[in-house]
mmCIF file of C-alpha atoms in Angstrom:
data_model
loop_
_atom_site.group_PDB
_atom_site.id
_atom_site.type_symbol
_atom_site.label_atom_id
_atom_site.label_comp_id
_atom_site.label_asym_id
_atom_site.label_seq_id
_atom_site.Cartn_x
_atom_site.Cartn_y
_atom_site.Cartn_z
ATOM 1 C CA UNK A 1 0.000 0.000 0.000
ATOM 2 C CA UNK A 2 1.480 3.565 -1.192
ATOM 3 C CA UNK A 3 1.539 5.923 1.693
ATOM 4 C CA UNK A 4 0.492 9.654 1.371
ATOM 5 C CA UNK A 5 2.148 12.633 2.738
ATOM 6 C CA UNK A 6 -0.123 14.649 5.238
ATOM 7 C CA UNK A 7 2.109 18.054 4.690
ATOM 8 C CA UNK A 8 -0.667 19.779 2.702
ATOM 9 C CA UNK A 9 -1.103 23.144 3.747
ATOM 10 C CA UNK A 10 -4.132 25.148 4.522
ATOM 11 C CA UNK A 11 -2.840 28.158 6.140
ATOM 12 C CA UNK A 12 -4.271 31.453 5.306
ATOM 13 C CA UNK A 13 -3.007 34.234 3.270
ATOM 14 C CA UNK A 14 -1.273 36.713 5.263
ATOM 15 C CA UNK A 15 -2.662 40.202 5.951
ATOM 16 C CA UNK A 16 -0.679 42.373 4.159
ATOM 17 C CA UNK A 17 -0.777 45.781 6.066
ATOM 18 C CA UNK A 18 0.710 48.194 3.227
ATOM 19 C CA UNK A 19 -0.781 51.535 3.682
ATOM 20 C CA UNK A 20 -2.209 51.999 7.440
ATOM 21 C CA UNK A 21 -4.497 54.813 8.236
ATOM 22 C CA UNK A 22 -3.909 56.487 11.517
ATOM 23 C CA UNK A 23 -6.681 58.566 13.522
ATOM 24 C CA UNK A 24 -5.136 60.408 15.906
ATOM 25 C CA UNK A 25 -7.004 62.512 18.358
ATOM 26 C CA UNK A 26 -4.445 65.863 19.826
ATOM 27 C CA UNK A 27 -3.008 64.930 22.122
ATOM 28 C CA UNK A 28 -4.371 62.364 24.170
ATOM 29 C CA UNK A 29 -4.593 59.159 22.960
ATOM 30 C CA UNK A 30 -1.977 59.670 20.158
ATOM 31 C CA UNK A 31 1.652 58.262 21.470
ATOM 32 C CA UNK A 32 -0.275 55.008 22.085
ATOM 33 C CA UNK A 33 -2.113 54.484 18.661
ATOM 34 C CA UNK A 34 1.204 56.212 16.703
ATOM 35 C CA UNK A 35 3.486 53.574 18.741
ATOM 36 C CA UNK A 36 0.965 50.733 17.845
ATOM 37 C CA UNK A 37 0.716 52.069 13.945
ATOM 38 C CA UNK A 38 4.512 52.207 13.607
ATOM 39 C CA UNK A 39 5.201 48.837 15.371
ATOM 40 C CA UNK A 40 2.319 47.319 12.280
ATOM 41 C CA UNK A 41 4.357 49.211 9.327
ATOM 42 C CA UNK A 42 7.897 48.344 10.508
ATOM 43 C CA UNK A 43 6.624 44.591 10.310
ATOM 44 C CA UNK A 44 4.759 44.815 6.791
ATOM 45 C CA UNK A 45 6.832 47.692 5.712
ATOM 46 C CA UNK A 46 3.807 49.938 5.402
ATOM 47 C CA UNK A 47 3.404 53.534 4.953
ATOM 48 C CA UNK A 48 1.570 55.441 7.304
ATOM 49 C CA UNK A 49 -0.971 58.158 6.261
ATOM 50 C CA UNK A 50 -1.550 60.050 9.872
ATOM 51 C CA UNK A 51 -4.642 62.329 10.115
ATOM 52 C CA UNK A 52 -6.993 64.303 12.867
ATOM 53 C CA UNK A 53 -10.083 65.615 11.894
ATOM 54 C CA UNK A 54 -11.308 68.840 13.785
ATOM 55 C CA UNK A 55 -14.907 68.418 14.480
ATOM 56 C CA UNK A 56 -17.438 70.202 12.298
ATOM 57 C CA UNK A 57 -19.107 71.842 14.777
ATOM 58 C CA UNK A 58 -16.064 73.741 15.490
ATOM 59 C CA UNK A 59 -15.529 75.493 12.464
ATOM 60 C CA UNK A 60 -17.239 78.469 11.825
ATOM 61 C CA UNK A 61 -19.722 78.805 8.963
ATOM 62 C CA UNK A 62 -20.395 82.187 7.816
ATOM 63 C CA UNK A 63 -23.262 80.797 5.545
ATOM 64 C CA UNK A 64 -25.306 79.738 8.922
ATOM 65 C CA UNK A 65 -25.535 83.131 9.741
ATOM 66 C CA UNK A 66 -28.961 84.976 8.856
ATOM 67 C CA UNK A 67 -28.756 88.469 8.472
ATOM 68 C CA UNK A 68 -31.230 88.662 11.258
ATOM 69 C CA UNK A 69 -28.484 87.161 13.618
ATOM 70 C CA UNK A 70 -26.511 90.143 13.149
ATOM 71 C CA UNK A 71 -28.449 92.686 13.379
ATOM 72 C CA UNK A 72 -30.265 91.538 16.596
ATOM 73 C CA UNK A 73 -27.264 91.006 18.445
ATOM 74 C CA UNK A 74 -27.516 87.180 18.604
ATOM 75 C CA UNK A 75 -24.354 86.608 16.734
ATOM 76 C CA UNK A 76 -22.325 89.402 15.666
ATOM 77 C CA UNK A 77 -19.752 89.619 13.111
ATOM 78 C CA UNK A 78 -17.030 90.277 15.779
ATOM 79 C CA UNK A 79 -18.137 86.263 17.104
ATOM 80 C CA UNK A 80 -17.689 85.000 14.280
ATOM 81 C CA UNK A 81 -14.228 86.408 13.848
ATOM 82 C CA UNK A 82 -13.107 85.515 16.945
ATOM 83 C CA UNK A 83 -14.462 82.138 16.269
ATOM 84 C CA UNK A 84 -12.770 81.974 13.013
ATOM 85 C CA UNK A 85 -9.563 82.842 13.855
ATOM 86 C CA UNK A 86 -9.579 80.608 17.536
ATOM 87 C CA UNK A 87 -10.072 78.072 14.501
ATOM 88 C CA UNK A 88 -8.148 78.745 12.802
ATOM 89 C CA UNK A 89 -4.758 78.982 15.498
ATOM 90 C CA UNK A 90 -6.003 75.573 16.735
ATOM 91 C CA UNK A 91 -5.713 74.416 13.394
ATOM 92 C CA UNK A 92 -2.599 75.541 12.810
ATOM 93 C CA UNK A 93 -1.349 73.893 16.099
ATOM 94 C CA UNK A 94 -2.542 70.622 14.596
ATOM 95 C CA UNK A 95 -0.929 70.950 11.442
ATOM 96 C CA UNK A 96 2.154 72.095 12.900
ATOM 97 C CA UNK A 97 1.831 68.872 15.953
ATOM 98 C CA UNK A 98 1.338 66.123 12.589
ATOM 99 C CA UNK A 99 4.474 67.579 10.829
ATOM 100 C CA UNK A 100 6.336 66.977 13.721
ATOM 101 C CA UNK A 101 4.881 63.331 14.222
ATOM 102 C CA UNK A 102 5.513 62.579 10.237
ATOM 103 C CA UNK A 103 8.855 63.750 10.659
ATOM 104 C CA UNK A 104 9.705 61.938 13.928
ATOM 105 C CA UNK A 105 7.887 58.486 11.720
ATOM 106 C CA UNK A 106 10.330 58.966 8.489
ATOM 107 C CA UNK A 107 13.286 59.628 10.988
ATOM 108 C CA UNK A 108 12.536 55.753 11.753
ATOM 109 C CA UNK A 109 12.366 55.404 8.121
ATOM 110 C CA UNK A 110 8.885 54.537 7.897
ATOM 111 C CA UNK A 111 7.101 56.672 5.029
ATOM 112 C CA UNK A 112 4.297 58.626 6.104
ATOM 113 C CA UNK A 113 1.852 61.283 5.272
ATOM 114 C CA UNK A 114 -0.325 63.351 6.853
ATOM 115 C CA UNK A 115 -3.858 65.520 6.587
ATOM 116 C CA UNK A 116 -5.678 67.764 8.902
ATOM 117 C CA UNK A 117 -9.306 67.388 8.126
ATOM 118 C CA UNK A 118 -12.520 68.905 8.977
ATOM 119 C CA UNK A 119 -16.089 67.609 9.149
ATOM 120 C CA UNK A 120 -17.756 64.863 11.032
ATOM 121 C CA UNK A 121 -14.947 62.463 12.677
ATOM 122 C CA UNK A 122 -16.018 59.294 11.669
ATOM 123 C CA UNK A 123 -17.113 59.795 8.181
ATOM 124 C CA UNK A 124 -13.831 61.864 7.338
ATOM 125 C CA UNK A 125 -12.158 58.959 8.785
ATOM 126 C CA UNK A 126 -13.856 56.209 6.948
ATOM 127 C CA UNK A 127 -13.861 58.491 3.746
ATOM 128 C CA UNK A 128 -9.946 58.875 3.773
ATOM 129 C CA UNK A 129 -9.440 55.383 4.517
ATOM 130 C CA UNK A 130 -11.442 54.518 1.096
ATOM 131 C CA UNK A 131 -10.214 57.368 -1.104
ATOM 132 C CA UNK A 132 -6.073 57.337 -0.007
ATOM 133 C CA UNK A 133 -6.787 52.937 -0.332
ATOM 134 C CA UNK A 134 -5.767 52.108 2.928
ATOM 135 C CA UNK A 135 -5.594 48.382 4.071
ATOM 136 C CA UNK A 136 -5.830 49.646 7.906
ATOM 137 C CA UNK A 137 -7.057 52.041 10.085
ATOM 138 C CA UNK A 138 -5.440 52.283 13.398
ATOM 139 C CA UNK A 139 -7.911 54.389 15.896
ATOM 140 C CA UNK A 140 -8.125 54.911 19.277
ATOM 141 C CA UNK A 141 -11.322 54.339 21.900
ATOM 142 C CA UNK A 142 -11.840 56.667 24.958
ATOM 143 C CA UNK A 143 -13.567 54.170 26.774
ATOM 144 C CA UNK A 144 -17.127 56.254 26.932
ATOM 145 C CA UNK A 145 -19.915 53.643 28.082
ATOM 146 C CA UNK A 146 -23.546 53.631 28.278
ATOM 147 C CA UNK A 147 -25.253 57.345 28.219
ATOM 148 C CA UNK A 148 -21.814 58.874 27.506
ATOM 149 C CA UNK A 149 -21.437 56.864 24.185
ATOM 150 C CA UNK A 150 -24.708 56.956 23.562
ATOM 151 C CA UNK A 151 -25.234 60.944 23.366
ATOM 152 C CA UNK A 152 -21.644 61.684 22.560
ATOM 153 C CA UNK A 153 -20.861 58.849 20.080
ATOM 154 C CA UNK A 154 -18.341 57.116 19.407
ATOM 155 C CA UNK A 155 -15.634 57.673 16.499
ATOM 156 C CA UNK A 156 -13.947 54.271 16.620
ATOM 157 C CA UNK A 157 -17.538 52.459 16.895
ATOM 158 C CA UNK A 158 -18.356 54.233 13.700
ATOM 159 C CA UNK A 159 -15.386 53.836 11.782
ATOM 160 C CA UNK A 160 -15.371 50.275 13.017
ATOM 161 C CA UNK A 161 -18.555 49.222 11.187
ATOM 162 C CA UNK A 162 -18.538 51.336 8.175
ATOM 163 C CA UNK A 163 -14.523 51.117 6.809
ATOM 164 C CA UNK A 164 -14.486 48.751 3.887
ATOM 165 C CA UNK A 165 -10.999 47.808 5.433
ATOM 166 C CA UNK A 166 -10.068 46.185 8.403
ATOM 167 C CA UNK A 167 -9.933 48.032 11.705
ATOM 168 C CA UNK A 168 -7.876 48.438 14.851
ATOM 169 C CA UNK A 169 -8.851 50.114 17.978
ATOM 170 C CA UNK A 170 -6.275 51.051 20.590
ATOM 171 C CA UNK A 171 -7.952 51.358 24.000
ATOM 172 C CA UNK A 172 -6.505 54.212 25.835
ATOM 173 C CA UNK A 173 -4.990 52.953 29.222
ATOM 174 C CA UNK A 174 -5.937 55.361 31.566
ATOM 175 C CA UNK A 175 -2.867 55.775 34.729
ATOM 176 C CA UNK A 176 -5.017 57.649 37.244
#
């Protein structure tokens, strides 16, 4: 009787983590999720696209303001240039905070990119990941439960079940 090798293999392909999307929220959870990010490209040889998005509801939007606004004293002009340029100093301070992180990354020379968006978190997120092609997103989770993540949301819930790519949430390890 002719005896048959049992060495066929049925492992899975590998995961092949090429360009990795990472959220990064200023400045709290963002050593943690960068450290995790870089430890995933250094392994697959990935480049990293790095990005915060500064909430919608932050920006100003001079087309929300009715005339009537003004002139009654609800909202005045001098608001909404204050708000504008509070904006647009803490947008700045991003910008200025992800060139330093994407030069500290390609110091380790890992290539990476990085964007300073605007609009609703999660959709900007999950929007970026599709349109740059990224095979991961790296995020980060606050830890809100119940009525907290219920009224307030949660970004890495959202991205989690709407990226078309696979998804990996860093849960921020509180120390106090």
């Amino acid at each position: 009787m002719e005896q048959v090798s049992s060495t066929h293999e049925t492992s899975a392909p590998r995961p092949s983590f090429q360009r990795i999307l990472v959220a990064l929220e200023y400045p709290l959870t963002s050593s943690e999720i960068l450290a995790v990010a870089l430890d995933i490209a250094e392994k697959y040889q990935g480049n990293l696209m790095m990005c915060h998005c500064l909430e919608e509801n932050l920006a100003p939007h001079s087309e929300m303001l009715m005339p009537s606004m003004i002139s009654t004293g609800i909202y005045s002009a001098e608001i909404w240039e204050v708000e504008a340029e509070v904006f647009a100093e803490h947008r700045d301070k991003i910008r200025t905070w992800l060139h330093s992180l994407n030069e500290e990354t390609q110091s380790k020379g890992i290539q990476s990119d990085y964007v300073c968006l605007t609009g609703n978190t999660g959709a900007e997120i999950v929007a970026l990941a599709k349109d740059w092609g990224a095979d991961l997103i790296v995020t980060g989770r606050r830890g809100r439960k119940g009525l907290s993540e219920a009224f307030l949301g949660s970004v890495s819930n959202y991205v989690f079940h709407h990226a078309s790519c696979p998804v990996l949430v860093v849960q921020h390890q509180d120390n106090g």
